[in-house]
Amino acid sequence: MKDLVPALQDAIRNAVRGLLADAPGDAALDPDSLDVPVQRVPLDKPGDYGSPVAFVLAKRLRRNPAELARAIAERLALPEGVDRVEVVGPYLNVFVDPGAFVRAVLRAPLQLPPNGRKVVIEHTSVNPNKEAHVGHLRNIVLGDALARIERAAGYEVEVQNYIDDTGRQAGETLFALDYYGASYPGTPKYDHWLGELYVRLGQAKEDDAEAIEAGVRTVMHRLERGELRSEVERIVRAQLETCFALGAEYDLLVWESDVVAAGFLQRGLEVLERLPSVTRPESGKYAGALVMDVSEFLPGLEESQVVLVRSDGNAMYVAKDIGYHLWKVGRLEGLRYAPFTQQPSGAMLWSSAPDGEASVPGRTFAHGDQAVNVIDARQSHPQTIVRTALQMTGGGKDEDSLHHLAYEVVTLEGQAMSGRKGVTLAIDTVIEEAVRRARAVVLEKQPDLESADEVARAVGVGALRFAMLKSEAKRVIDFRWEQALSLAGDSAPYVQYAHARACSILRAAAEAGIEAPAGADTPDADWRLLGPLEVAVARELARLPTVIAQAAQTDSPHVVAQYALDLATAWNAYYNHRDASGRPDTSVLRAEPGRREARAALVAGVRDALAQALVLLGIEAPERM
RNA sequence: GCGCCCGUAGCUCAGUCGGAUAGAGCGUUCGCCUCCGGAGCGAAAGGCCACAGGUUCGAAUCCUGUCGGGCGCACCA
């Protein structure tokens, strides 16, 4: 048995085929293209999986659905793992054979096979001018989780972090250093210290606007020529410390100044200028500018002309972005690369670099079949324009080669954050508080735990990440301490605890000589001794591959987070289950030989699936906590 | 004004390519350590799934409209 649900769908399709052959009712009805819904049955309904397929047929055949359900059931060749089928009104309900089902589920892999396609994910992309705040937190965590999920779904994944080193923000901060003649005193953390200067400069503009503006412009010109690269690098390194503390890592930093130097802007414009929709009006509103008409792809816009190059000759940001994306999908070449730093996992982080190598042995950057950008929902319009430009110029290998994972803002106790005004909450501050709270709980619950510091970090950071991931990206999050750092209920520690509990049981089992090797390969297990309680847990376990596929396909990490909660809940319910007389009836260690090995295998499956779900969310899974 | 997103329990949210009696967490109330980890489990209470029409055997889910709320609509980035 590979996977029960598809097998069941095939079996039903076959039964329908037989039914139609015997009693043709609708010649146009093709069983092969018949969509056979199969779902888990609601609680308190008989069976494990059910199908309302009879409804679909009833309409086409003009026959009674209950009657059809009976007819299908009669012809159904039960796939492996299915014990029997019962007809409940118009529904077809399937009872699995517990032993065969659990065993098959435990043998299934925890991720999908490679699909030979590559996705380039861009996330983080924090302006290199001050410390990252809680709004960026959502971006980093979403992007990092998505990268892990896409990888598990079989994609080759490359994570890029775009460094806007020629922008106004970086310019202002670096100018502030000169303006105040400041030298770094060693504390606070470098990016935080710069953030203070940046905010101070913003206030000083009220009195000294002209001089500051002139100074900032000079610095920006130097940035464009790459003269201040090492100053910016210093900021980037400080910001990366925060990302690493969250568990996020990258493959490549892409510097805007390198993108421009590589000619992607110019070459991208050349590609665009060949399009009939890209013109240079000689008169009217856009005289002298290079504009693109997107009305064919984006109907209904009030203003269908998008300015690519201003009449003063300066390129708009979207034009740079289009060039950058043409490179991402392999339509342009020419960046050079150098190693930037070794990350906590040991993996090398590369960077684009003016004096780097044209190629890196064993690696090919960019050339994505598709690209996903993790960017604020407020950027939806410009993102749509980049995607449209990509489509108009032939795009990447995938039909829909640019996705925008748009996430909503994070407000602070109901207030909008503002980096410029200094109304922010730094990620570093939040991590510190999260770990502090977690440590207090760890010391209370497990005073003897040797790895208390490590566990406190895993739990605190995990809780924070989970809070950012558990609901849909398009939902506004109001950051509140108690909620974001909760260690109970729908939280990372709930899942981590369930995992640690499974580990604990398996440790005890191993001491008692009960082994639970991978793949449910236990000769001592007697699978026939399993029942509905084990099936309930296995039914959750069986969903994991589907969950990964769905999360990857819809760029939705929250699907994995919700799954982790569901699995932990099912496992906790199993663990605590009692029989009619109130006695625990799911013990592994106290079960008779044969049953205990099979149960141990199930617990090992739960442990592995919980660990995998947490890995996909970028959350550590301690064995004790 | 036009466009996109949201509206589900007191609060925060799942469920939305149509399927059986709409589910969690927090909060409230009541139970559960002779038993592998109580950061847990069980139970109670709490819902015109914003509103009104429509499609359908069947709608929280699809369509239209209305009302609330958020965001976007620069020769800024």
mmCIF file of N, CA and C in Angstrom, chain A residues 140-201:
data_model
loop_
_atom_site.group_PDB
_atom_site.id
_atom_site.type_symbol
_atom_site.label_atom_id
_atom_site.label_comp_id
_atom_site.label_asym_id
_atom_site.label_seq_id
_atom_site.Cartn_x
_atom_site.Cartn_y
_atom_site.Cartn_z
ATOM 1 N N ILE A 140 11.227 37.369 7.804
ATOM 2 C CA ILE A 140 12.325 36.408 7.931
ATOM 3 C C ILE A 140 11.789 35.015 8.227
ATOM 4 N N VAL A 141 10.878 34.942 9.174
ATOM 5 C CA VAL A 141 10.366 33.653 9.623
ATOM 6 C C VAL A 141 9.501 32.987 8.541
ATOM 7 N N LEU A 142 8.678 33.792 7.878
ATOM 8 C CA LEU A 142 7.861 33.266 6.783
ATOM 9 C C LEU A 142 8.740 32.736 5.653
ATOM 10 N N GLY A 143 9.712 33.541 5.265
ATOM 11 C CA GLY A 143 10.583 33.162 4.154
ATOM 12 C C GLY A 143 11.402 31.927 4.489
ATOM 13 N N ASP A 144 11.927 31.896 5.686
ATOM 14 C CA ASP A 144 12.751 30.756 6.095
ATOM 15 C C ASP A 144 11.911 29.476 6.144
ATOM 16 N N ALA A 145 10.703 29.570 6.688
ATOM 17 C CA ALA A 145 9.831 28.391 6.752
ATOM 18 C C ALA A 145 9.448 27.947 5.346
ATOM 19 N N LEU A 146 9.137 28.899 4.501
ATOM 20 C CA LEU A 146 8.753 28.546 3.134
ATOM 21 C C LEU A 146 9.893 27.815 2.423
ATOM 22 N N ALA A 147 11.109 28.294 2.631
ATOM 23 C CA ALA A 147 12.269 27.657 1.999
ATOM 24 C C ALA A 147 12.381 26.201 2.453
ATOM 25 N N ARG A 148 12.201 25.982 3.740
ATOM 26 C CA ARG A 148 12.303 24.617 4.273
ATOM 27 C C ARG A 148 11.186 23.741 3.700
ATOM 28 N N ILE A 149 10.002 24.305 3.585
ATOM 29 C CA ILE A 149 8.854 23.545 3.090
ATOM 30 C C ILE A 149 9.025 23.193 1.612
ATOM 31 N N GLU A 150 9.458 24.153 0.822
ATOM 32 C CA GLU A 150 9.656 23.897 -0.616
ATOM 33 C C GLU A 150 10.714 22.812 -0.821
ATOM 34 N N ARG A 151 11.736 22.856 0.015
ATOM 35 C CA ARG A 151 12.791 21.841 -0.070
ATOM 36 C C ARG A 151 12.207 20.461 0.200
ATOM 37 N N ALA A 152 11.381 20.372 1.257
ATOM 38 C CA ALA A 152 10.768 19.086 1.603
ATOM 39 C C ALA A 152 9.765 18.641 0.546
ATOM 40 N N ALA A 153 9.264 19.613 -0.213
ATOM 41 C CA ALA A 153 8.291 19.285 -1.261
ATOM 42 C C ALA A 153 9.000 18.835 -2.533
ATOM 43 N N GLY A 154 10.342 18.823 -2.508
ATOM 44 C CA GLY A 154 11.083 18.271 -3.631
ATOM 45 C C GLY A 154 11.787 19.284 -4.514
ATOM 46 N N TYR A 155 11.662 20.568 -4.198
ATOM 47 C CA TYR A 155 12.334 21.583 -4.997
ATOM 48 C C TYR A 155 13.785 21.754 -4.577
ATOM 49 N N GLU A 156 14.597 22.156 -5.519
ATOM 50 C CA GLU A 156 15.895 22.716 -5.159
ATOM 51 C C GLU A 156 15.605 24.173 -4.789
ATOM 52 N N VAL A 157 16.118 24.608 -3.645
ATOM 53 C CA VAL A 157 15.786 25.950 -3.163
ATOM 54 C C VAL A 157 17.042 26.791 -3.012
ATOM 55 N N GLU A 158 16.978 28.019 -3.489
ATOM 56 C CA GLU A 158 18.064 28.973 -3.244
ATOM 57 C C GLU A 158 17.463 30.190 -2.562
ATOM 58 N N VAL A 159 18.020 30.532 -1.412
ATOM 59 C CA VAL A 159 17.492 31.672 -0.663
ATOM 60 C C VAL A 159 18.377 32.886 -0.892
ATOM 61 N N GLN A 160 17.766 33.939 -1.374
ATOM 62 C CA GLN A 160 18.501 35.183 -1.604
ATOM 63 C C GLN A 160 18.010 36.269 -0.655
ATOM 64 N N ASN A 161 18.967 37.078 -0.231
ATOM 65 C CA ASN A 161 18.661 38.212 0.634
ATOM 66 C C ASN A 161 19.199 39.439 -0.099
ATOM 67 N N TYR A 162 18.290 40.319 -0.476
ATOM 68 C CA TYR A 162 18.652 41.467 -1.312
ATOM 69 C C TYR A 162 19.082 42.629 -0.431
ATOM 70 N N ILE A 163 20.248 43.153 -0.715
ATOM 71 C CA ILE A 163 20.789 44.249 0.087
ATOM 72 C C ILE A 163 20.674 45.550 -0.695
ATOM 73 N N ASP A 164 19.780 46.402 -0.258
ATOM 74 C CA ASP A 164 19.600 47.688 -0.950
ATOM 75 C C ASP A 164 20.639 48.684 -0.441
ATOM 76 N N ASP A 165 21.855 48.519 -0.977
ATOM 77 C CA ASP A 165 22.967 49.325 -0.457
ATOM 78 C C ASP A 165 23.099 50.673 -1.148
ATOM 79 N N THR A 166 22.205 50.998 -2.082
ATOM 80 C CA THR A 166 22.315 52.312 -2.709
ATOM 81 C C THR A 166 21.107 53.179 -2.364
ATOM 82 N N GLY A 167 20.311 52.702 -1.438
ATOM 83 C CA GLY A 167 19.061 53.407 -1.138
ATOM 84 C C GLY A 167 19.238 54.583 -0.189
ATOM 85 N N ARG A 168 18.166 55.291 -0.046
ATOM 86 C CA ARG A 168 18.145 56.492 0.777
ATOM 87 C C ARG A 168 18.393 56.156 2.258
ATOM 88 N N GLN A 169 17.825 55.042 2.703
ATOM 89 C CA GLN A 169 17.943 54.707 4.128
ATOM 90 C C GLN A 169 19.393 54.500 4.531
ATOM 91 N N ALA A 170 20.104 53.690 3.732
ATOM 92 C CA ALA A 170 21.516 53.458 4.025
ATOM 93 C C ALA A 170 22.281 54.779 3.948
ATOM 94 N N GLY A 171 21.920 55.581 2.958
ATOM 95 C CA GLY A 171 22.573 56.874 2.788
ATOM 96 C C GLY A 171 22.426 57.753 4.017
ATOM 97 N N GLU A 172 21.227 57.781 4.552
ATOM 98 C CA GLU A 172 20.989 58.642 5.717
ATOM 99 C C GLU A 172 21.787 58.182 6.934
ATOM 100 N N THR A 173 21.780 56.879 7.166
ATOM 101 C CA THR A 173 22.488 56.381 8.340
ATOM 102 C C THR A 173 23.995 56.629 8.231
ATOM 103 N N LEU A 174 24.546 56.364 7.058
ATOM 104 C CA LEU A 174 25.985 56.557 6.915
ATOM 105 C C LEU A 174 26.341 58.047 6.986
ATOM 106 N N PHE A 175 25.440 58.879 6.489
ATOM 107 C CA PHE A 175 25.697 60.316 6.614
ATOM 108 C C PHE A 175 25.633 60.744 8.076
ATOM 109 N N ALA A 176 24.719 60.135 8.831
ATOM 110 C CA ALA A 176 24.585 60.483 10.249
ATOM 111 C C ALA A 176 25.895 60.250 11.002
ATOM 112 N N LEU A 177 26.627 59.201 10.591
ATOM 113 C CA LEU A 177 27.930 58.934 11.213
ATOM 114 C C LEU A 177 28.857 60.132 11.057
ATOM 115 N N ASP A 178 28.918 60.679 9.825
ATOM 116 C CA ASP A 178 29.753 61.862 9.557
ATOM 117 C C ASP A 178 29.211 63.079 10.295
ATOM 118 N N TYR A 179 27.923 63.259 10.158
ATOM 119 C CA TYR A 179 27.273 64.460 10.673
ATOM 120 C C TYR A 179 27.521 64.632 12.161
ATOM 121 N N TYR A 180 27.449 63.514 12.865
ATOM 122 C CA TYR A 180 27.657 63.598 14.321
ATOM 123 C C TYR A 180 29.081 63.256 14.728
ATOM 124 N N GLY A 181 29.930 62.969 13.735
ATOM 125 C CA GLY A 181 31.305 62.589 14.029
ATOM 126 C C GLY A 181 31.379 61.447 15.028
ATOM 127 N N ALA A 182 30.446 60.532 14.912
ATOM 128 C CA ALA A 182 30.322 59.482 15.925
ATOM 129 C C ALA A 182 31.273 58.324 15.658
ATOM 130 N N SER A 183 31.800 57.759 16.720
ATOM 131 C CA SER A 183 32.542 56.504 16.564
ATOM 132 C C SER A 183 31.957 55.479 17.533
ATOM 133 N N TYR A 184 31.875 54.262 17.057
ATOM 134 C CA TYR A 184 31.157 53.215 17.769
ATOM 135 C C TYR A 184 31.804 52.873 19.103
ATOM 136 N N PRO A 185 31.067 53.028 20.195
ATOM 137 C CA PRO A 185 31.620 52.769 21.527
ATOM 138 C C PRO A 185 31.633 51.287 21.919
ATOM 139 N N GLY A 186 31.158 50.416 21.042
ATOM 140 C CA GLY A 186 31.183 48.989 21.365
ATOM 141 C C GLY A 186 29.885 48.470 21.916
ATOM 142 N N THR A 187 28.999 49.352 22.243
ATOM 143 C CA THR A 187 27.698 48.957 22.746
ATOM 144 C C THR A 187 26.712 50.097 22.539
ATOM 145 N N PRO A 188 25.452 49.892 22.310
ATOM 146 C CA PRO A 188 24.788 48.592 22.109
ATOM 147 C C PRO A 188 25.232 47.920 20.805
ATOM 148 N N LYS A 189 24.557 46.825 20.449
ATOM 149 C CA LYS A 189 24.855 46.131 19.201
ATOM 150 C C LYS A 189 24.913 47.154 18.055
ATOM 151 N N TYR A 190 25.838 46.947 17.123
ATOM 152 C CA TYR A 190 26.152 47.960 16.117
ATOM 153 C C TYR A 190 24.929 48.504 15.382
ATOM 154 N N ASP A 191 24.055 47.587 14.915
ATOM 155 C CA ASP A 191 22.890 48.057 14.151
ATOM 156 C C ASP A 191 21.917 48.869 15.019
ATOM 157 N N HIS A 192 21.855 48.524 16.300
ATOM 158 C CA HIS A 192 20.997 49.294 17.212
ATOM 159 C C HIS A 192 21.560 50.704 17.402
ATOM 160 N N TRP A 193 22.852 50.743 17.556
ATOM 161 C CA TRP A 193 23.523 52.038 17.762
ATOM 162 C C TRP A 193 23.294 52.945 16.549
ATOM 163 N N LEU A 194 23.424 52.364 15.340
ATOM 164 C CA LEU A 194 23.190 53.142 14.130
ATOM 165 C C LEU A 194 21.734 53.588 14.041
ATOM 166 N N GLY A 195 20.841 52.721 14.494
ATOM 167 C CA GLY A 195 19.420 53.061 14.468
ATOM 168 C C GLY A 195 19.146 54.321 15.270
ATOM 169 N N GLU A 196 19.832 54.443 16.388
ATOM 170 C CA GLU A 196 19.644 55.642 17.211
ATOM 171 C C GLU A 196 20.104 56.891 16.458
ATOM 172 N N LEU A 197 21.258 56.780 15.781
ATOM 173 C CA LEU A 197 21.762 57.919 15.005
ATOM 174 C C LEU A 197 20.798 58.291 13.886
ATOM 175 N N TYR A 198 20.251 57.270 13.252
ATOM 176 C CA TYR A 198 19.337 57.475 12.130
ATOM 177 C C TYR A 198 18.091 58.246 12.578
ATOM 178 N N VAL A 199 17.554 57.832 13.709
ATOM 179 C CA VAL A 199 16.364 58.503 14.226
ATOM 180 C C VAL A 199 16.709 59.935 14.630
ATOM 181 N N ARG A 200 17.900 60.097 15.223
ATOM 182 C CA ARG A 200 18.344 61.428 15.651
ATOM 183 C C ARG A 200 18.483 62.353 14.441
ATOM 184 N N LEU A 201 19.018 61.800 13.351
ATOM 185 C CA LEU A 201 19.183 62.601 12.140
ATOM 186 C C LEU A 201 17.825 63.040 11.602
#
